[in-house]
Amino acid sequence: KGKTVLDLGSNQGGMLSAIAHKIKNGVGLDYDARMVNVSNKIKEHRNQKNLQFYVFDLENEKLHQSE
């Protein structure tokens, strides 16, 4: 309760949506923009303002800055 939760591979946001009332914030990441769009529509419909969903491809994105 009251924690921030990161969901890697959040798909349509079902896990975060199910626990939204228990957590402080939820962040979902998925590589498929269509799934992220669905997640954001569902959270808006359910008025779950503590959830955020983003497109991010863990296999292809740089996770650190090069010098």
PDB file of C-alpha atoms in Angstrom:
ATOM      1  CA  LYS A   1       0.000   0.000   0.000  1.00  0.00           C
ATOM      2  CA  GLY A   2       1.110   3.532  -0.789  1.00  0.00           C
ATOM      3  CA  LYS A   3       4.052   2.422  -2.948  1.00  0.00           C
ATOM      4  CA  THR A   4       5.090   3.266  -6.495  1.00  0.00           C
ATOM      5  CA  VAL A   5       4.957   0.246  -8.811  1.00  0.00           C
ATOM      6  CA  LEU A   6       6.779  -0.247 -12.126  1.00  0.00           C
ATOM      7  CA  ASP A   7       5.240  -2.732 -14.558  1.00  0.00           C
ATOM      8  CA  LEU A   8       7.642  -3.792 -17.337  1.00  0.00           C
ATOM      9  CA  GLY A   9       5.714  -5.173 -20.292  1.00  0.00           C
ATOM     10  CA  SER A  10       2.464  -3.681 -19.041  1.00  0.00           C
ATOM     11  CA  ASN A  11       0.450  -4.699 -22.121  1.00  0.00           C
ATOM     12  CA  GLN A  12      -3.023  -3.145 -21.627  1.00  0.00           C
ATOM     13  CA  GLY A  13      -2.334  -2.088 -18.032  1.00  0.00           C
ATOM     14  CA  GLY A  14      -4.460  -4.736 -16.352  1.00  0.00           C
ATOM     15  CA  MET A  15      -2.176  -5.412 -13.401  1.00  0.00           C
ATOM     16  CA  LEU A  16      -1.721  -1.755 -12.505  1.00  0.00           C
ATOM     17  CA  SER A  17      -5.385  -1.015 -13.063  1.00  0.00           C
ATOM     18  CA  ALA A  18      -6.359  -3.800 -10.657  1.00  0.00           C
ATOM     19  CA  ILE A  19      -4.203  -2.402  -7.848  1.00  0.00           C
ATOM     20  CA  ALA A  20      -4.532   1.335  -8.600  1.00  0.00           C
ATOM     21  CA  HIS A  21      -6.650   1.913  -5.488  1.00  0.00           C
ATOM     22  CA  LYS A  22      -3.886   0.469  -3.262  1.00  0.00           C
ATOM     23  CA  ILE A  23      -0.784   2.159  -4.667  1.00  0.00           C
ATOM     24  CA  LYS A  24       0.506   5.719  -4.679  1.00  0.00           C
ATOM     25  CA  ASN A  25       1.623   5.654  -8.342  1.00  0.00           C
ATOM     26  CA  GLY A  26       1.918   3.116 -11.110  1.00  0.00           C
ATOM     27  CA  VAL A  27       4.120   3.327 -14.202  1.00  0.00           C
ATOM     28  CA  GLY A  28       3.662   0.892 -17.056  1.00  0.00           C
ATOM     29  CA  LEU A  29       6.150   0.407 -19.900  1.00  0.00           C
ATOM     30  CA  ASP A  30       5.490  -1.507 -23.097  1.00  0.00           C
ATOM     31  CA  TYR A  31       7.147  -1.574 -26.527  1.00  0.00           C
ATOM     32  CA  ASP A  32       3.807  -1.703 -28.374  1.00  0.00           C
ATOM     33  CA  ALA A  33       2.314   1.780 -28.817  1.00  0.00           C
ATOM     34  CA  ARG A  34      -1.114   0.259 -29.458  1.00  0.00           C
ATOM     35  CA  MET A  35      -1.121  -1.400 -26.025  1.00  0.00           C
ATOM     36  CA  VAL A  36       0.008   1.824 -24.366  1.00  0.00           C
ATOM     37  CA  ASN A  37      -2.796   3.723 -26.116  1.00  0.00           C
ATOM     38  CA  VAL A  38      -5.341   1.192 -24.836  1.00  0.00           C
ATOM     39  CA  SER A  39      -3.854   1.427 -21.318  1.00  0.00           C
ATOM     40  CA  ASN A  40      -4.181   5.199 -21.324  1.00  0.00           C
ATOM     41  CA  LYS A  41      -7.791   5.052 -22.568  1.00  0.00           C
ATOM     42  CA  ILE A  42      -8.725   2.575 -19.822  1.00  0.00           C
ATOM     43  CA  LYS A  43      -7.080   4.633 -17.075  1.00  0.00           C
ATOM     44  CA  GLU A  44      -8.880   7.768 -18.308  1.00  0.00           C
ATOM     45  CA  HIS A  45     -12.207   5.924 -18.381  1.00  0.00           C
ATOM     46  CA  ARG A  46     -11.635   4.661 -14.821  1.00  0.00           C
ATOM     47  CA  ASN A  47     -10.271   8.047 -13.648  1.00  0.00           C
ATOM     48  CA  GLN A  48      -7.074   6.414 -12.377  1.00  0.00           C
ATOM     49  CA  LYS A  49      -4.938   9.541 -12.297  1.00  0.00           C
ATOM     50  CA  ASN A  50      -2.160   7.802 -10.371  1.00  0.00           C
ATOM     51  CA  LEU A  51      -1.260   5.590 -13.360  1.00  0.00           C
ATOM     52  CA  GLN A  52       0.997   6.484 -16.293  1.00  0.00           C
ATOM     53  CA  PHE A  53       1.810   4.360 -19.342  1.00  0.00           C
ATOM     54  CA  TYR A  54       4.693   4.890 -21.763  1.00  0.00           C
ATOM     55  CA  VAL A  55       6.136   3.316 -24.887  1.00  0.00           C
ATOM     56  CA  PHE A  56       9.622   1.981 -24.147  1.00  0.00           C
ATOM     57  CA  ASP A  57      11.463  -0.872 -25.835  1.00  0.00           C
ATOM     58  CA  LEU A  58      13.835  -2.354 -23.259  1.00  0.00           C
ATOM     59  CA  GLU A  59      15.692  -4.354 -25.887  1.00  0.00           C
ATOM     60  CA  ASN A  60      16.448  -1.427 -28.198  1.00  0.00           C
ATOM     61  CA  GLU A  61      16.559   1.701 -26.037  1.00  0.00           C
ATOM     62  CA  LYS A  62      19.782   2.926 -24.488  1.00  0.00           C
ATOM     63  CA  LEU A  63      19.597   2.674 -20.719  1.00  0.00           C
ATOM     64  CA  HIS A  64      22.644   4.852 -20.033  1.00  0.00           C
ATOM     65  CA  GLN A  65      24.267   7.889 -21.555  1.00  0.00           C
ATOM     66  CA  SER A  66      27.456   7.414 -23.515  1.00  0.00           C
ATOM     67  CA  GLU A  67      30.312   9.814 -22.919  1.00  0.00           C
TER      68      GLU A  67
END
